[in-house]
Structures are given as structure tokens and as C-alpha cells.
Short mmCIF file of C-alpha atoms in Angstrom, two decimals:
data_model
loop_
_atom_site.label_atom_id
_atom_site.label_comp_id
_atom_site.label_asym_id
_atom_site.label_seq_id
_atom_site.Cartn_x
_atom_site.Cartn_y
_atom_site.Cartn_z
CA HIS A 1 -0.21 0.01 0.02
CA GLU A 2 1.38 3.50 -0.78
CA ILE A 3 0.01 6.55 0.99
CA ALA A 4 0.60 10.25 0.13
CA CYS A 5 1.29 11.66 3.34
CA ASP A 6 -0.45 15.45 3.35
CA ALA A 7 -1.10 15.83 7.31
CA GLU A 8 1.71 16.37 9.80
CA THR A 9 0.76 13.02 11.69
CA LEU A 10 -0.13 9.89 10.09
CA ILE A 11 -1.79 8.41 12.89
CA ASN A 12 -2.11 9.98 15.69
CA VAL A 13 -3.70 8.34 18.86
CA VAL A 14 -5.65 10.28 21.28
CA GLY A 15 -6.85 8.93 24.31
CA LYS A 16 -7.01 5.45 23.33
CA ASP A 17 -5.21 2.14 24.12
CA ILE A 18 -4.56 0.46 20.70
CA THR A 19 -2.89 -2.31 18.80
CA ILE A 20 -1.85 -2.00 15.29
CA ASP A 21 -0.79 -5.17 13.19
CA LEU A 22 1.00 -4.66 10.40
CA ASN A 23 -0.44 -8.17 9.28
CA GLY A 24 2.39 -9.15 6.95
CA LYS A 25 1.39 -5.89 4.48
CA VAL A 26 3.85 -3.27 3.47
CA VAL A 27 3.31 0.16 3.66
CA THR A 28 5.03 3.01 1.64
CA ILE A 29 4.76 6.53 2.78
CA ASN A 30 5.87 9.92 0.55
CA ALA A 31 5.75 12.82 3.09
CA ASP A 32 4.17 16.14 1.16
CA ALA A 33 7.06 18.83 2.32
CA GLU A 34 4.65 21.32 1.25
CA LYS A 35 1.73 20.23 4.10
CA ALA A 36 4.41 19.72 6.64
CA ALA A 37 4.18 15.74 7.27
CA ARG A 38 6.45 15.07 10.47
CA VAL A 39 5.54 12.21 11.89
CA VAL A 40 3.92 8.67 11.25
CA PHE A 41 2.65 7.20 14.65
CA ARG A 42 2.22 9.44 17.40
CA THR A 43 0.44 8.71 21.04
CA ASP A 44 -0.90 11.86 23.54
CA ALA A 45 -0.12 11.81 27.17
CA ASN A 46 -3.55 10.09 27.80
CA ALA A 47 -3.06 7.43 24.88
CA LYS A 48 -1.65 3.99 24.62
CA LEU A 49 -0.36 2.59 21.13
CA THR A 50 1.68 -1.13 20.88
CA VAL A 51 2.52 -1.60 17.39
CA GLN A 52 3.83 -5.41 16.01
CA ASP A 53 3.89 -8.02 12.37
CA SER A 54 2.09 -10.73 13.96
CA VAL A 55 3.01 -12.25 10.01
CA GLY A 56 6.80 -11.67 9.90
CA THR A 57 6.91 -9.85 6.68
CA GLY A 58 4.97 -6.42 7.63
CA SER A 59 6.93 -3.27 6.80
CA VAL A 60 6.81 0.35 6.95
CA THR A 61 9.33 2.88 4.54
CA ALA A 62 8.82 6.55 5.31
CA ASN A 63 10.18 8.60 2.49
CA GLY A 64 10.90 12.27 3.51
CA GLU A 65 13.79 13.43 3.67
CA GLY A 66 14.42 16.95 4.58
CA VAL A 67 10.46 16.31 6.45
CA LEU A 68 9.85 13.67 8.40
CA HIS A 69 10.97 14.27 12.35
CA TYR A 70 9.37 10.82 13.54
CA MET A 71 8.62 7.09 12.95
CA PHE A 72 7.63 6.87 16.72
CA ARG A 73 6.87 9.69 18.60
CA ASN A 74 5.76 9.22 22.08
CA GLU A 75 4.41 11.55 24.46
CA GLY A 76 1.78 8.70 26.30
CA GLU A 77 2.97 4.64 26.37
CA MET A 78 4.34 3.06 22.81
CA THR A 79 5.18 -0.33 23.08
CA ILE A 80 7.02 -2.10 19.48
CA LYS A 81 7.32 -5.47 19.52
CA SER A 82 7.94 -6.28 15.76
CA GLY A 83 7.79 -5.19 12.09
CA SER A 84 10.28 -3.41 10.02
CA TYR A 85 10.80 0.50 9.51
CA GLU A 86 12.93 2.44 7.55
CA LEU A 87 12.99 6.22 7.50
CA SER A 88 14.66 9.30 5.62
CA ALA A 89 14.29 11.91 8.21
CA LEU A 90 15.80 15.27 8.61
CA THR A 91 18.58 16.32 10.17
CA GLY A 92 17.99 15.83 14.06
CA GLY A 93 14.74 13.47 13.47
CA ALA A 94 14.84 10.19 14.91
CA MET A 95 13.00 6.45 14.58
CA PHE A 96 11.95 6.81 18.06
CA PHE A 97 11.26 9.96 20.04
CA SER A 98 9.65 10.05 23.54
CA THR A 99 9.14 13.32 26.29
CA ASN A 100 8.49 12.40 29.90
CA SER A 101 6.45 9.13 28.50
CA ASN A 102 7.38 5.12 28.56
CA MET A 103 8.56 3.95 25.17
CA LEU A 104 9.89 0.01 25.00
CA VAL A 105 11.22 -1.72 22.06
CA GLU A 106 11.08 -5.38 22.25
CA GLY A 107 11.63 -6.27 18.83
CA GLY A 108 11.88 -5.20 14.89
CA ASN A 109 14.06 -4.39 12.20
CA PHE A 110 15.08 -0.48 12.19
CA LYS A 111 16.81 1.39 9.35
CA GLN A 112 17.58 5.16 9.52
CA THR A 113 18.93 6.52 5.89
CA THR A 114 19.69 9.76 6.53
CA GLU A 115 21.40 11.83 9.08
CA GLY A 116 19.26 11.61 12.41
CA TRP A 117 19.59 9.73 15.52
CA MET A 118 18.15 6.00 16.05
CA PHE A 119 16.70 7.18 19.87
CA ASN A 120 15.70 10.99 20.33
CA ALA A 121 14.43 11.26 24.22
CA ILE A 122 13.53 14.35 26.84
CA GLY A 123 13.24 12.87 30.14
CA ASN A 124 14.78 15.19 32.31
CA GLY A 125 16.88 12.60 33.61
CA ALA A 126 14.44 9.92 33.97
CA ASN A 127 14.47 6.85 31.98
CA VAL A 128 11.75 7.13 29.00
CA ILE A 129 12.98 4.96 26.20
CA THR A 130 14.08 0.73 26.99
CA ALA A 131 15.52 -1.14 24.40
CA VAL A 132 15.43 -4.72 25.07
CA GLY A 133 15.24 -6.18 21.21
CA GLY A 134 15.58 -5.28 17.70
CA THR A 135 17.90 -4.81 14.67
CA PHE A 136 19.13 -0.98 14.30
CA ASN A 137 21.61 0.00 11.32
CA ARG A 138 24.92 2.59 12.21
CA TYR A 139 23.80 5.70 10.45
CA PHE A 140 23.66 8.14 13.33
CA ILE A 141 25.07 11.63 13.34
CA GLY A 142 28.59 11.09 14.45
CA GLY A 143 28.01 7.86 14.77
CA GLU A 144 25.77 7.84 17.63
CA ALA A 145 22.94 6.34 18.08
CA PHE A 146 21.42 8.38 21.32
CA HIS A 147 20.50 11.56 21.90
CA GLU A 148 19.80 12.24 25.23
CA ASN A 149 19.46 15.75 26.75
CA GLN A 150 20.61 13.76 29.92
CA TRP A 151 22.18 10.83 31.08
CA ASN A 152 20.04 7.24 31.22
CA GLU A 153 16.98 8.62 29.25
CA VAL A 154 17.80 6.10 26.82
CA VAL A 155 18.29 2.85 28.46
CA ILE A 156 19.36 -1.04 27.19
CA PRO A 157 18.91 -2.90 30.47
CA SER A 158 22.34 -4.62 31.81
CA ASN A 159 20.80 -7.94 31.11
CA TYR A 160 20.73 -7.22 27.48
CA ALA A 161 23.96 -6.33 25.12
CA LEU A 162 23.69 -4.04 21.63
CA SER A 163 25.96 -7.36 19.41
CA ASP A 164 27.47 -6.36 16.36
CA ASN A 165 26.42 -8.23 13.35
CA GLY A 166 29.40 -7.27 11.01
CA ASP A 167 27.10 -5.99 8.41
CA GLY A 168 26.09 -2.61 9.59
CA THR A 169 23.62 -3.82 11.40
CA TRP A 170 23.68 -4.06 15.68
CA THR A 171 20.84 -6.48 17.36
CA ILE A 172 20.06 -6.16 20.67
CA THR A 173 20.12 -9.46 22.60
CA ALA A 174 19.77 -11.13 26.20
CA VAL A 175 23.35 -11.65 27.43
CA VAL A 176 24.57 -14.55 28.16
CA CYS A 177 27.58 -13.58 30.58
CA TYR A 178 28.88 -10.25 31.76
CA ASN A 179 32.24 -9.00 32.57
CA PRO A 180 32.21 -7.79 36.54
CA ASN A 181 35.38 -5.68 35.73
CA THR A 182 33.79 -3.61 33.57
CA GLY A 183 30.07 -3.94 33.90
CA PHE A 184 29.51 -5.05 30.30
CA GLY A 185 26.84 -7.94 29.25
CA TYR A 186 27.64 -9.78 26.08
CA ALA A 187 25.39 -11.88 24.01
CA SER A 188 28.14 -14.19 23.48
CA LEU A 189 30.85 -15.58 25.63
CA TYR A 190 33.20 -15.35 22.18
CA GLU A 191 32.62 -11.76 22.34
CA ALA A 192 33.17 -11.60 26.14
CA ALA A 193 36.37 -13.30 25.75
CA ALA A 194 37.31 -10.93 22.90
CA ALA A 195 36.82 -7.51 24.75
CA ALA A 196 38.25 -8.66 27.81
CA LYS A 197 41.77 -7.38 28.90
CA ASP A 198 44.56 -9.39 30.36
CA GLY A 199 43.89 -10.79 33.93
CA GLU A 200 40.00 -10.12 33.73
CA ASN A 201 37.59 -12.88 34.77
CA ILE A 202 33.94 -13.39 32.85
CA VAL A 203 30.90 -14.69 34.57
CA LEU A 204 28.40 -16.95 32.99
CA LEU A 205 24.53 -16.05 33.11
CA ALA A 206 22.86 -18.94 31.08
CA ASP A 207 23.55 -22.45 29.76
CA ILE A 208 25.89 -21.93 26.09
CA ALA A 209 26.93 -24.24 23.52
CA GLU A 210 29.67 -22.28 21.19
CA ASN A 211 33.35 -22.29 20.56
CA VAL A 212 35.72 -19.69 22.15
CA VAL A 213 39.22 -18.15 21.24
CA ILE A 214 41.54 -16.60 23.90
CA ASP A 215 44.62 -15.13 22.30
CA GLY A 216 46.99 -12.62 24.07
CA LYS A 217 45.72 -12.76 27.20
CA SER A 218 44.96 -14.51 30.42
CA ILE A 219 41.27 -14.78 31.85
CA SER A 220 39.14 -16.48 34.08
CA LEU A 221 35.55 -17.88 33.47
CA GLU A 222 33.34 -18.10 36.34
CA LEU A 223 30.33 -20.72 35.52
CA ASN A 224 27.71 -19.74 38.08
CA ARG A 225 26.31 -23.13 37.74
CA MET A 226 25.85 -22.69 34.12
CA TYR A 227 26.74 -25.53 31.37
CA MET A 228 29.25 -24.69 28.69
CA THR A 229 29.47 -27.12 25.63
CA GLY A 230 32.27 -26.60 23.19
CA GLU A 231 35.58 -26.02 22.46
CA ILE A 232 38.27 -23.16 24.01
CA THR A 233 40.77 -22.68 22.10
CA LEU A 234 44.33 -21.39 23.28
CA ALA A 235 45.29 -18.84 20.19
CA SER A 236 48.68 -17.83 21.75
CA ALA A 237 51.90 -19.10 23.99
CA ASP A 238 50.50 -16.28 26.59
CA ALA A 239 46.83 -17.33 26.40
CA ALA A 240 45.25 -19.05 29.28
CA LEU A 241 42.05 -19.57 30.92
CA THR A 242 42.03 -20.20 34.65
CA ALA A 243 38.84 -20.92 36.91
CA ALA A 244 37.42 -18.02 38.64
CA LYS A 245 35.24 -20.14 40.90
CA ASP A 246 33.72 -23.23 39.64
CA LEU A 247 35.00 -24.65 36.60
CA ASP A 248 35.42 -28.09 35.30
CA VAL A 249 36.95 -29.01 32.42
#
């Protein structure tokens, strides 16, 4: 479906609690610069909106470089569960914008194709956007995903991690281990071992099955009552793995 967007907000939820399901449909929005199109999905202060795609092939593409501000603008409560979304926004625009209100990103694929932020928040220092899932491209101003007026307004919880897919996209996933020396969580032990510095330790948070390479450093591993299946390769003469507490090989 192709839509010519000639209103400031295409879908404006006011004082209601609704769910929009893309249902596998493909939607293309062409914003009209002369009629001040700005936002695709918006909630007011008394509204609640959930956006999802129950089929898996649904998408929204919003074309409006130099015109569109946001794909999702939240002033009430908004949850994005699934679907694919592509936004051509003006400089300073964002895929997600929330102001003094709660936005939760649980999943989906998100692509910002112009010089805008992925997340933009105004929360007076309070957490207003929480992301626990989704895949995002890395096209942000200054290489930054977040634009916050104050720290902690956009949050990826400590039990989730942003993993590099190696193709210019990043995915938020639940972490399987963390480095207590830095506080960082990782979606795989391989990533944690690669990021760890010599002498640091890694704690498992879930059972895992993967192969790990340790090169040029000595690290310790605490199973934390979890199970690991796979091979550990010491790739250099100075590489070592020691038991932090309960490691049985």
C-alpha cells in the first residue's frame, strides 16, 4: 500500500489504548513537504499504542528526507514489538522519540537512512526509552545511536547487549555472560573473551554451546552454576584460561 502523507501526523492516537498489526502488509509513505508531514505514529499524553507485525513480512517505509521528523513519537505509552521500519528523516529527526513518557522497543528491524538519530529522548534525567530487542543500522549523526538531553534517558538494560552483526547492523539480545570488571554484558562468550583485558574474569548467566578463542591474554571463567558445551582454543603462548570459582573441564 502506498500512502501520500499530507497531514502532520499520519496515525495520531488520542486518549485510546489500541494495537496496530501490520499483518504482513507493506506500507510506503511519501511525505508532502508543502503540507508539513512530520510523524508516522504518535500518542498523546493519555494514549497507549502497541505496534507489531504478527506475520513477519510487514514493513513501513517513510520517505521524506528534509521533511519527516519521527517514525514513532511518544507522549503517552508506546510499545514496538515487531515489524520492519525504514525512515528518511531530516537532520535532527529520529526513528524513536519520547518525551517524559514510557516507550518500550521489544523487537523489529529499524533503518535510518539519513542523518538522524535512532533514539531521541527528553526525560529530565528519567528513563523514557527502554530497548530490549530489535536490529538497528548504524547511520547516526557522529556515529551515535542515542540523543539524550540527560544521561540515562535511553536505556539498554544490563541483562541485554548490543551485538555487532558485522554487516552494518546491531541487534539487542539477552546477555549470556558479563564482565564484572567493566559491568558490560555480552550476547556470547566469544564476544566477552574478545573484549576482556588480560587478567579480567567473565561470569556466565546462562547455559551456552559455542566455541571460544583466547588470544594474547589470560582470563578467568566463572560458570555460576551454568553449563558450557564447546571448545576453548588458546591461540597464543601467553593465552590462558583459569577458574574463577567452579570451572570443571
